[in-house]
Tab-separated table of C-alpha atoms in Angstrom:
chain	number	residue	atom	x	y	z
A	1	MET	CA	44.603	140.863	-11.837
A	2	ILE	CA	45.576	140.746	-15.503
A	3	ARG	CA	43.366	140.734	-18.572
A	4	LEU	CA	44.262	140.322	-22.217
A	5	GLN	CA	41.385	141.214	-24.482
A	6	ARG	CA	40.365	142.402	-27.921
A	7	GLU	CA	37.568	144.642	-26.660
A	8	ASP	CA	37.882	148.117	-25.115
A	9	PHE	CA	37.983	148.745	-21.358
A	10	ASP	CA	36.573	151.531	-19.174
A	11	PRO	CA	39.261	153.099	-16.939
A	12	GLY	CA	36.652	154.777	-14.727
A	13	ALA	CA	34.748	151.539	-14.132
A	14	GLU	CA	37.983	149.697	-13.291
A	15	ILE	CA	39.087	152.411	-10.862
A	16	ALA	CA	35.637	152.511	-9.250
A	17	ALA	CA	35.572	148.711	-8.888
A	18	MET	CA	39.005	148.703	-7.286
A	19	THR	CA	38.127	151.229	-4.585
A	20	ALA	CA	34.436	150.376	-4.017
A	21	GLY	CA	33.655	149.705	-0.371
A	22	ARG	CA	37.301	149.859	0.687
A	23	THR	CA	38.732	152.102	3.371
A	24	ASP	CA	42.324	150.817	3.302
A	25	ILE	CA	43.429	152.541	0.091
A	26	GLY	CA	45.176	155.884	0.523
A	27	GLY	CA	46.419	156.311	-3.032
A	28	LEU	CA	45.510	154.917	-6.418
A	29	ALA	CA	47.609	155.437	-9.532
A	30	ALA	CA	46.491	154.703	-13.069
A	31	PHE	CA	48.055	154.807	-16.489
A	32	VAL	CA	46.218	154.611	-19.806
A	33	GLY	CA	48.100	154.147	-23.078
A	34	LEU	CA	46.340	155.281	-26.247
A	35	VAL	CA	46.912	155.150	-29.988
A	36	ARG	CA	48.174	158.471	-31.330
A	37	GLU	CA	47.443	159.694	-34.818
A	38	MET	CA	51.007	160.918	-35.320
A	39	ALA	CA	54.065	158.805	-34.501
A	40	GLY	CA	56.726	161.438	-34.902
A	41	GLU	CA	56.334	162.539	-38.527
A	42	ARG	CA	54.279	159.519	-39.642
A	43	ARG	CA	50.501	159.553	-39.722
A	44	ILE	CA	48.803	156.433	-38.389
A	45	ASP	CA	45.482	155.255	-39.796
A	46	ALA	CA	45.381	152.101	-37.705
A	47	MET	CA	47.541	149.824	-35.614
A	48	THR	CA	47.402	146.072	-35.150
A	49	LEU	CA	48.699	144.647	-31.908
A	50	GLU	CA	50.002	141.114	-32.294
A	51	HIS	CA	50.947	139.030	-29.275
A	52	TYR	CA	52.177	135.579	-28.275
A	53	PRO	CA	49.146	133.765	-26.836
A	54	GLY	CA	50.076	131.928	-23.683
A	55	MET	CA	53.378	133.680	-23.092
A	56	THR	CA	51.713	137.107	-22.959
A	57	GLU	CA	49.398	136.119	-20.108
A	58	LYS	CA	52.311	134.433	-18.351
A	59	LYS	CA	54.597	137.460	-18.600
A	60	LEU	CA	51.857	139.899	-17.546
A	61	ALA	CA	51.131	137.740	-14.492
A	62	GLU	CA	54.860	137.584	-13.649
A	63	ILE	CA	55.233	141.362	-13.995
A	64	GLU	CA	52.254	141.956	-11.733
A	65	ALA	CA	53.569	139.455	-9.173
A	66	GLU	CA	56.936	141.218	-9.209
A	67	ALA	CA	55.261	144.583	-8.506
A	68	ARG	CA	53.416	143.029	-5.582
A	69	ARG	CA	56.659	141.633	-4.207
A	70	ARG	CA	58.287	145.066	-4.394
A	71	TRP	CA	55.471	147.234	-3.013
A	72	PRO	CA	52.684	146.701	-0.473
A	73	LEU	CA	49.703	146.930	-2.814
A	74	GLN	CA	46.062	146.648	-1.865
A	75	ALA	CA	45.118	145.915	-5.471
A	76	SER	CA	46.562	145.948	-8.974
A	77	LEU	CA	45.229	145.544	-12.482
A	78	VAL	CA	46.775	145.321	-15.927
A	79	VAL	CA	44.486	145.244	-18.970
A	80	HIS	CA	46.108	145.009	-22.412
A	81	ARG	CA	44.302	144.887	-25.718
A	82	TYR	CA	45.320	143.164	-28.930
A	83	GLY	CA	43.980	143.297	-32.483
A	84	ARG	CA	43.228	146.282	-34.670
A	85	LEU	CA	43.032	149.736	-33.063
A	86	GLU	CA	42.580	153.234	-34.403
A	87	PRO	CA	43.895	156.623	-33.252
A	88	GLY	CA	42.272	157.610	-29.974
A	89	ASP	CA	41.660	153.973	-28.984
A	90	ARG	CA	42.894	152.745	-25.617
A	91	ILE	CA	45.660	150.114	-25.655
A	92	VAL	CA	46.641	149.424	-22.078
A	93	LEU	CA	45.511	150.191	-18.546
A	94	VAL	CA	47.549	149.844	-15.371
A	95	VAL	CA	45.970	150.585	-11.979
A	96	THR	CA	47.628	150.155	-8.591
A	97	ALA	CA	46.302	150.929	-5.133
A	98	SER	CA	48.142	151.109	-1.841
A	99	ALA	CA	47.842	152.571	1.629
A	100	HIS	CA	50.389	155.204	0.570
A	101	ARG	CA	50.773	157.235	-2.592
A	102	GLU	CA	54.468	156.449	-3.074
A	103	ALA	CA	53.835	152.714	-3.498
A	104	ALA	CA	50.876	153.291	-5.818
A	105	LEU	CA	52.757	155.726	-8.072
A	106	ALA	CA	56.035	153.811	-8.182
A	107	SER	CA	54.423	150.432	-8.855
A	108	CYS	CA	52.227	151.881	-11.619
A	109	GLN	CA	55.303	153.287	-13.341
A	110	PHE	CA	57.194	150.029	-12.786
A	111	LEU	CA	54.377	147.978	-14.320
A	112	ILE	CA	54.148	150.028	-17.495
A	113	ASP	CA	57.959	150.227	-17.841
A	114	TRP	CA	58.365	146.458	-17.458
A	115	LEU	CA	55.397	145.622	-19.606
A	116	LYS	CA	56.889	147.694	-22.432
A	117	THR	CA	60.043	145.576	-22.547
A	118	GLU	CA	58.872	142.185	-21.220
A	119	ALA	CA	55.399	141.479	-22.558
A	120	PRO	CA	55.447	139.910	-26.050
A	121	PHE	CA	53.417	142.432	-28.048
A	122	TRP	CA	54.279	143.949	-31.415
A	123	LYS	CA	52.688	146.878	-33.175
A	124	LEU	CA	52.063	147.012	-36.903
A	125	GLU	CA	51.241	150.576	-37.946
A	126	GLU	CA	49.262	151.369	-41.077
A	127	GLY	CA	49.629	154.788	-42.637
A	128	PRO	CA	49.348	156.579	-45.971
A	129	GLU	CA	52.651	155.040	-47.049
A	130	GLY	CA	51.774	151.479	-46.106
A	131	ALA	CA	52.263	149.261	-43.104
A	132	GLY	CA	55.344	148.843	-40.946
A	133	TRP	CA	56.343	147.164	-37.716
A	134	VAL	CA	57.149	149.563	-34.889
A	135	GLU	CA	60.751	149.297	-33.738
A	136	ALA	CA	61.634	148.995	-30.079
A	137	ARG	CA	62.871	152.185	-28.433
A	138	ALA	CA	66.146	152.233	-26.542
A	139	SER	CA	64.501	154.608	-24.045
A	140	ASP	CA	62.099	151.820	-23.050
A	141	GLU	CA	65.027	149.604	-22.095
A	142	ASP	CA	66.508	152.525	-20.150
A	143	ALA	CA	63.213	153.050	-18.357
A	144	LYS	CA	63.137	149.420	-17.312
A	145	ARG	CA	66.753	149.480	-16.152
A	146	ARG	CA	65.845	152.034	-13.447
A	147	TRP	CA	64.057	149.263	-11.584
A	148	ARG	CA	66.944	146.766	-11.296
B	1	MET	CA	60.256	96.724	-35.377
B	2	ALA	CA	61.286	99.942	-37.104
B	3	LEU	CA	63.464	102.491	-35.317
B	4	ARG	CA	61.514	105.487	-34.052
B	5	ARG	CA	62.922	108.541	-35.675
B	6	PRO	CA	63.262	111.749	-33.592
B	7	TYR	CA	60.878	113.281	-36.141
B	8	LEU	CA	58.087	111.857	-33.984
B	9	GLN	CA	59.008	114.334	-31.233
B	10	PRO	CA	59.568	117.417	-33.329
B	11	MET	CA	60.432	120.888	-32.120
B	12	LYS	CA	57.735	123.514	-32.520
B	13	LEU	CA	58.955	126.862	-33.862
B	14	LEU	CA	56.929	130.076	-33.666
B	15	TYR	CA	57.619	133.337	-35.518
B	16	PHE	CA	56.007	136.651	-34.609
B	17	ALA	CA	55.579	140.078	-36.143
B	18	LEU	CA	58.261	141.008	-38.685
B	19	PHE	CA	59.806	137.529	-38.432
B	20	ARG	CA	56.523	135.859	-39.365
B	21	ALA	CA	56.236	138.213	-42.326
B	22	ARG	CA	59.801	137.552	-43.490
B	23	ILE	CA	59.744	133.779	-42.985
B	24	GLY	CA	56.280	133.551	-44.493
B	25	ARG	CA	54.651	131.472	-41.778
B	26	GLY	CA	53.759	131.779	-38.088
B	27	GLU	CA	54.757	128.301	-37.000
B	28	GLU	CA	56.280	125.056	-38.157
B	29	GLU	CA	57.461	121.770	-36.742
B	30	ILE	CA	61.037	120.805	-37.457
B	31	ASP	CA	63.441	117.992	-36.821
B	32	PRO	CA	66.860	119.646	-36.670
B	33	PRO	CA	70.112	117.642	-37.008
B	34	ALA	CA	71.276	115.928	-33.851
B	35	GLY	CA	74.094	118.428	-33.305
B	36	ILE	CA	71.684	121.307	-32.722
B	37	ARG	CA	71.500	121.487	-28.934
B	38	THR	CA	71.449	125.210	-28.150
B	39	VAL	CA	69.410	128.248	-29.166
B	40	GLY	CA	72.495	129.724	-30.852
B	41	ALA	CA	73.113	126.616	-32.951
B	42	LEU	CA	69.419	126.499	-33.881
B	43	VAL	CA	69.396	130.147	-34.980
B	44	ASP	CA	72.503	129.636	-37.119
B	45	TRP	CA	71.037	126.483	-38.690
B	46	LEU	CA	67.675	128.179	-39.391
B	47	ALA	CA	69.398	131.184	-40.995
B	48	GLU	CA	70.751	128.830	-43.678
B	49	ARG	CA	67.265	127.619	-44.653
B	50	GLY	CA	66.545	130.525	-47.000
B	51	PRO	CA	66.661	134.266	-47.539
B	52	GLY	CA	63.551	134.925	-45.394
B	53	TYR	CA	65.080	133.138	-42.409
B	54	ARG	CA	68.417	134.815	-43.020
B	55	ALA	CA	66.851	138.291	-43.168
B	56	ALA	CA	64.861	137.687	-39.977
B	57	LEU	CA	67.705	136.175	-37.955
B	58	ALA	CA	70.729	138.060	-39.299
B	59	ASP	CA	71.249	140.553	-36.460
B	60	PRO	CA	71.571	138.718	-33.114
B	61	ARG	CA	70.727	141.918	-31.177
B	62	LEU	CA	67.333	142.004	-32.850
B	63	VAL	CA	66.484	138.335	-32.320
B	64	LYS	CA	64.643	137.545	-29.121
B	65	VAL	CA	64.118	133.881	-28.314
B	66	ALA	CA	61.729	132.218	-25.886
B	67	VAL	CA	61.910	128.505	-25.099
B	68	ASN	CA	58.688	127.172	-23.653
B	69	GLN	CA	57.542	130.768	-23.156
B	70	GLU	CA	60.581	131.947	-21.187
B	71	TYR	CA	63.147	134.411	-22.524
B	72	VAL	CA	66.494	132.665	-23.002
B	73	ASP	CA	70.017	133.402	-24.229
B	74	ARG	CA	71.874	131.815	-27.140
B	75	ASP	CA	73.469	129.174	-24.933
B	76	HIS	CA	70.151	127.861	-23.600
B	77	PRO	CA	69.553	124.178	-24.487
B	78	VAL	CA	66.855	123.146	-26.972
B	79	GLY	CA	65.533	119.683	-27.706
B	80	PRO	CA	62.577	117.640	-28.930
B	81	ARG	CA	59.103	118.868	-27.989
B	82	ASP	CA	60.348	122.318	-27.034
B	83	GLU	CA	58.305	125.315	-28.161
B	84	VAL	CA	60.845	127.820	-29.472
B	85	ALA	CA	59.640	131.296	-30.425
B	86	PHE	CA	61.584	133.889	-32.423
B	87	PHE	CA	60.600	137.531	-32.513
B	88	PRO	CA	61.961	141.069	-32.699
B	89	PRO	CA	62.185	143.269	-29.556
B	90	VAL	CA	58.703	143.791	-28.130
B	91	THR	CA	56.754	147.027	-28.611
B	92	GLY	CA	53.589	146.739	-26.531
B	93	GLY	CA	52.157	149.042	-23.905
C	1	MET	CA	42.584	173.071	-15.101
C	2	ILE	CA	42.212	173.235	-11.327
C	3	ARG	CA	39.105	172.827	-9.216
C	4	LEU	CA	38.622	173.283	-5.501
C	5	GLN	CA	35.316	171.880	-4.328
C	6	ARG	CA	33.379	170.457	-1.438
C	7	GLU	CA	31.575	167.833	-3.507
C	8	ASP	CA	32.927	164.497	-4.739
C	9	PHE	CA	34.418	164.001	-8.220
C	10	ASP	CA	34.296	161.102	-10.667
C	11	PRO	CA	37.789	160.013	-11.798
C	12	GLY	CA	36.399	158.015	-14.736
C	13	ALA	CA	34.336	160.923	-16.028
C	14	GLU	CA	37.323	163.274	-15.755
C	15	ILE	CA	39.617	160.837	-17.586
C	16	ALA	CA	37.001	160.251	-20.280
C	17	ALA	CA	36.460	163.996	-20.748
C	18	MET	CA	40.192	164.594	-21.066
C	19	THR	CA	40.692	162.032	-23.842
C	20	ALA	CA	37.338	162.324	-25.666
C	21	GLY	CA	37.771	162.981	-29.383
C	22	ARG	CA	41.534	163.397	-29.102
C	23	THR	CA	44.127	161.484	-31.070
C	24	ASP	CA	47.232	163.305	-29.810
C	25	ILE	CA	47.417	161.681	-26.361
C	26	GLY	CA	49.703	158.662	-26.084
C	27	GLY	CA	49.704	158.352	-22.305
C	28	LEU	CA	47.470	159.480	-19.479
C	29	ALA	CA	48.430	159.214	-15.817
C	30	ALA	CA	46.056	159.659	-12.908
C	31	PHE	CA	46.348	159.709	-9.148
C	32	VAL	CA	43.473	159.517	-6.678
C	33	GLY	CA	44.032	160.188	-2.974
C	34	LEU	CA	41.482	158.698	-0.567
C	35	VAL	CA	40.707	158.821	3.149
C	36	ARG	CA	41.927	155.698	4.927
C	37	GLU	CA	40.232	154.288	7.988
C	38	MET	CA	43.554	153.617	9.720
C	39	ALA	CA	46.325	156.189	9.940
C	40	GLY	CA	49.086	154.000	11.322
C	41	GLU	CA	47.627	152.781	14.614
C	42	ARG	CA	44.870	155.405	14.863
C	43	ARG	CA	41.360	154.768	13.641
C	44	ILE	CA	39.759	157.634	11.706
C	45	ASP	CA	36.020	158.257	11.848
C	46	ALA	CA	36.161	161.410	9.768
C	47	MET	CA	38.536	164.035	8.468
C	48	THR	CA	37.992	167.732	7.881
C	49	LEU	CA	40.078	169.447	5.246
C	50	GLU	CA	40.603	173.116	5.953
C	51	HIS	CA	42.194	175.393	3.381
C	52	TYR	CA	43.138	179.028	2.766
C	53	PRO	CA	40.540	180.387	0.337
C	54	GLY	CA	42.204	182.420	-2.382
C	55	MET	CA	45.723	181.225	-1.733
C	56	THR	CA	44.770	177.597	-2.324
C	57	GLU	CA	43.465	178.271	-5.827
C	58	LYS	CA	46.496	180.436	-6.529
C	59	LYS	CA	48.997	177.800	-5.435
C	60	LEU	CA	47.203	175.007	-7.288
C	61	ALA	CA	47.241	177.100	-10.462
C	62	GLU	CA	50.950	177.843	-9.973
C	63	ILE	CA	51.771	174.174	-9.413
C	64	GLU	CA	49.881	173.178	-12.547
C	65	ALA	CA	51.585	175.931	-14.565
C	66	GLU	CA	54.975	174.709	-13.319
C	67	ALA	CA	54.185	171.149	-14.468
C	68	ARG	CA	53.238	172.459	-17.897
C	69	ARG	CA	56.510	174.403	-18.101
C	70	ARG	CA	58.479	171.257	-17.275
C	71	TRP	CA	56.672	168.724	-19.462
C	72	PRO	CA	54.880	168.883	-22.820
C	73	LEU	CA	51.354	168.136	-21.648
C	74	GLN	CA	48.262	167.867	-23.799
C	75	ALA	CA	46.035	168.335	-20.760
C	76	SER	CA	46.170	168.432	-16.975
C	77	LEU	CA	43.674	168.524	-14.158
C	78	VAL	CA	43.879	168.905	-10.389
C	79	VAL	CA	40.703	168.519	-8.322
C	80	HIS	CA	40.996	168.926	-4.552
C	81	ARG	CA	38.164	168.672	-2.076
C	82	TYR	CA	37.741	170.440	1.240
C	83	GLY	CA	35.309	170.013	4.120
C	84	ARG	CA	34.309	166.891	6.003
C	85	LEU	CA	35.221	163.495	4.527
C	86	GLU	CA	34.888	159.927	5.731
C	87	PRO	CA	37.020	156.812	5.208
C	88	GLY	CA	36.809	155.679	1.588
C	89	ASP	CA	36.012	159.194	0.344
C	90	ARG	CA	38.122	160.685	-2.413
C	91	ILE	CA	40.255	163.727	-1.502
C	92	VAL	CA	42.291	164.652	-4.553
C	93	LEU	CA	42.564	163.814	-8.236
C	94	VAL	CA	45.494	164.565	-10.517
C	95	VAL	CA	45.314	163.684	-14.218
C	96	THR	CA	47.944	164.458	-16.841
C	97	ALA	CA	48.032	163.586	-20.524
C	98	SER	CA	50.891	163.788	-22.974
C	99	ALA	CA	52.042	162.383	-26.303
C	100	HIS	CA	54.441	160.159	-24.345
C	101	ARG	CA	54.029	158.111	-21.214
C	102	GLU	CA	57.162	159.455	-19.503
C	103	ALA	CA	55.841	163.026	-19.425
C	104	ALA	CA	52.399	161.935	-18.238
C	105	LEU	CA	53.739	159.763	-15.417
C	106	ALA	CA	56.440	162.162	-14.243
C	107	SER	CA	54.189	165.220	-14.256
C	108	CYS	CA	51.442	163.383	-12.369
C	109	GLN	CA	53.907	162.421	-9.652
C	110	PHE	CA	55.350	165.947	-9.632
C	111	LEU	CA	51.896	167.499	-9.201
C	112	ILE	CA	50.911	165.356	-6.241
C	113	ASP	CA	54.342	165.737	-4.616
C	114	TRP	CA	54.264	169.530	-4.935
C	115	LEU	CA	50.649	169.832	-3.960
C	116	LYS	CA	51.383	167.934	-0.739
C	117	THR	CA	53.937	170.532	0.390
C	118	GLU	CA	52.783	173.733	-1.359
C	119	ALA	CA	48.995	173.864	-1.320
C	120	PRO	CA	47.602	175.317	1.928
C	121	PHE	CA	45.432	172.458	3.175
C	122	TRP	CA	45.305	171.016	6.679
C	123	LYS	CA	43.688	167.815	7.858
C	124	LEU	CA	41.840	167.481	11.150
C	125	GLU	CA	41.271	163.820	11.956
C	126	GLU	CA	38.473	162.641	14.231
C	127	GLY	CA	38.828	159.276	15.924
C	128	PRO	CA	37.674	157.387	19.008
C	129	GLU	CA	40.137	159.386	21.123
C	130	GLY	CA	39.100	162.789	19.837
C	131	ALA	CA	40.239	165.133	17.105
C	132	GLY	CA	43.766	166.094	16.141
C	133	TRP	CA	45.542	167.975	13.383
C	134	VAL	CA	47.636	165.814	11.096
C	135	GLU	CA	51.331	166.671	11.243
C	136	ALA	CA	53.344	167.190	8.075
C	137	ARG	CA	55.543	164.269	7.066
C	138	ALA	CA	59.255	164.784	6.422
C	139	SER	CA	58.937	162.255	3.580
C	140	ASP	CA	56.634	164.652	1.742
C	141	GLU	CA	59.325	167.322	1.786
C	142	ASP	CA	61.823	164.726	0.559
C	143	ALA	CA	59.463	163.744	-2.253
C	144	LYS	CA	59.202	167.343	-3.363
C	145	ARG	CA	62.944	167.870	-3.226
C	146	ARG	CA	63.442	165.291	-5.984
C	147	TRP	CA	61.991	167.801	-8.417
C	148	ARG	CA	64.378	170.717	-7.755
D	1	MET	CA	41.931	218.368	10.603
D	2	ALA	CA	42.862	215.354	12.737
D	3	LEU	CA	45.952	213.299	11.965
D	4	ARG	CA	45.127	209.991	10.216
D	5	ARG	CA	46.362	207.215	12.434
D	6	PRO	CA	47.955	204.126	10.800
D	7	TYR	CA	45.088	202.227	12.441
D	8	LEU	CA	43.030	203.205	9.413
D	9	GLN	CA	45.227	200.999	7.217
D	10	PRO	CA	45.494	197.972	9.476
D	11	MET	CA	47.241	194.727	8.758
D	12	LYS	CA	45.007	191.686	8.298
D	13	LEU	CA	46.188	188.553	10.062
D	14	LEU	CA	44.869	185.061	9.292
D	15	TYR	CA	45.370	181.903	11.356
D	16	PHE	CA	44.713	178.405	10.066
D	17	ALA	CA	44.298	174.911	11.452
D	18	LEU	CA	46.058	174.344	14.795
D	19	PHE	CA	47.040	178.026	14.986
D	20	ARG	CA	43.425	179.140	14.663
D	21	ALA	CA	42.507	176.688	17.427
D	22	ARG	CA	45.316	177.871	19.727
D	23	ILE	CA	44.859	181.590	19.116
D	24	GLY	CA	41.086	181.259	19.333
D	25	ARG	CA	40.204	183.116	16.157
D	26	GLY	CA	40.682	182.781	12.402
D	27	GLU	CA	41.419	186.390	11.632
D	28	GLU	CA	41.953	189.810	13.128
D	29	GLU	CA	43.037	193.277	12.106
D	30	ILE	CA	45.955	194.759	13.966
D	31	ASP	CA	47.966	197.929	14.082
D	32	PRO	CA	51.442	196.847	15.193
D	33	PRO	CA	54.028	199.311	16.564
D	34	ALA	CA	55.930	201.266	13.921
D	35	GLY	CA	59.109	199.242	14.490
D	36	ILE	CA	57.504	196.026	13.189
D	37	ARG	CA	58.690	195.933	9.590
D	38	THR	CA	59.475	192.243	8.929
D	39	VAL	CA	57.702	188.913	9.297
D	40	GLY	CA	60.207	187.885	11.969
D	41	ALA	CA	59.582	191.009	14.044
D	42	LEU	CA	55.824	190.523	13.661
D	43	VAL	CA	55.985	186.882	14.799
D	44	ASP	CA	58.057	187.829	17.858
D	45	TRP	CA	55.671	190.661	18.719
D	46	LEU	CA	52.586	188.447	18.297
D	47	ALA	CA	54.087	185.729	20.475
D	48	GLU	CA	54.054	188.194	23.389
D	49	ARG	CA	50.314	188.804	23.087
D	50	GLY	CA	49.293	185.768	25.121
D	51	PRO	CA	49.803	182.072	25.758
D	52	GLY	CA	47.736	181.008	22.722
D	53	TYR	CA	49.896	183.084	20.395
D	54	ARG	CA	53.036	181.925	22.143
D	55	ALA	CA	52.075	178.248	21.850
D	56	ALA	CA	51.227	178.622	18.175
D	57	LEU	CA	54.315	180.600	17.181
D	58	ALA	CA	56.952	179.177	19.536
D	59	ASP	CA	58.784	176.866	17.115
D	60	PRO	CA	59.931	178.805	14.032
D	61	ARG	CA	60.323	175.577	12.030
D	62	LEU	CA	56.610	174.897	12.447
D	63	VAL	CA	55.444	178.410	11.552
D	64	LYS	CA	54.710	178.992	7.884
D	65	VAL	CA	53.940	182.556	6.857
D	66	ALA	CA	52.306	183.887	3.703
D	67	VAL	CA	52.169	187.602	2.914
D	68	ASN	CA	49.477	188.460	0.395
D	69	GLN	CA	49.131	184.725	-0.347
D	70	GLU	CA	52.812	184.087	-1.112
D	71	TYR	CA	55.098	182.021	1.097
D	72	VAL	CA	57.765	184.242	2.633
D	73	ASP	CA	60.741	184.047	5.008
D	74	ARG	CA	61.219	185.822	8.325
D	75	ASP	CA	63.049	188.736	6.715
D	76	HIS	CA	60.229	189.545	4.299
D	77	PRO	CA	58.808	193.074	4.818
D	78	VAL	CA	55.306	193.607	6.198
D	79	GLY	CA	53.298	196.790	6.289
D	80	PRO	CA	49.818	198.332	6.388
D	81	ARG	CA	47.117	196.616	4.339
D	82	ASP	CA	49.125	193.405	3.989
D	83	GLU	CA	47.304	190.112	4.455
D	84	VAL	CA	49.592	188.019	6.638
D	85	ALA	CA	48.683	184.364	7.222
D	86	PHE	CA	50.193	182.048	9.838
D	87	PHE	CA	49.812	178.295	9.687
D	88	PRO	CA	51.546	175.001	10.432
D	89	PRO	CA	53.174	172.950	7.631
D	90	VAL	CA	50.506	171.936	5.122
D	91	THR	CA	49.036	168.431	4.987
D	92	GLY	CA	46.775	168.293	1.941
D	93	GLY	CA	46.699	165.855	-0.939
């Protein structure tokens, strides 16, 4: 399942909902991305996440479908926020569940790596010296390339 | 009866993030010259429309293009009624 | 932090406690291990986790300390249960938090891989055909070897 | 004054999981012969104490040993007052 939303999410509630009443899940992996106050040397007062409505949902759904082709997953969830966020706020949640831990852990990492380079989101950071668009990191492309 | 001009089936262009800021708008409808049939030709043509476009589209490595919400390369075809989006490398997650 | 306990834990509460009031965490990774009803072809009615009191706590603390030597972590938590568990019950929780997602994800995987081969726990499964001790899996040793 | 026998500083042995089941107890104190100075010698000596011990300790690859709560190899020394634990490969997590 994928969700794109302005409002916050509750990782614990999502994890609980995914495992409730099930006895076929041996391992569940989760990743939560949060807004940090410091980006290297720069202080962040707020961050605005812009996205491409329509294409974002489409790419997130494709990325999730790809994970489910690669690993035998009992369940998967990607929640990504957009709009204005402040340090400490949650940005993204990925949860995967499988009979075995290897599939849960690998697919969770795959989802966040792919999402970082494939999903059309952009971050505008606001700090004491003004606002600036975050530049893409080469290491994110490297992280994705592992999964080819 | 008057000839229907291709203007009636324009191309929809979208600009995101830094590109939207530089170009000064988030979307527009255009009617490019008939010779513009690929993403590459469209980018080169747009870059001549003004300094904002030129600044946004100058470095091909930093220009990502999606046609009808799919990532494409410079040699991908474009035509009337396509939705063509231009944006810098993504930074979500 | 490590905890060895008979009672259940709440992954959501642990994740929330780890991030509450903090603005220096960019990524949090979590793994939850659960009791499955089917272990391959065998049906499981219950599982009893035996451990080596004293050594278990010591090894868990060592494994956590090793993760914190290898990665810059803002926080880490390992909770492992012992005693009798039933299908769907949670067994183990690993949570790691770092400024960057790579460190959080890698250290979470490292902790569960090491724990599987280093922490003195043994599983006795009860099924329709009686009780039997679970045998160690060669793949768990392989998983640990990645981290040498 | 009577000689103090080494029995007064016995070795503590612990058995877990399948080994506890096979040997029929979880722990015991022993006073091995003076020649038993390594884990390997202790395992071989224990294996002669009965069929339960032999069954548990027969396959060296499946016998994990901890001395004073640290994993050790067969050539690790053992002596009075040591806590020596025997168990099959672990299966937690």
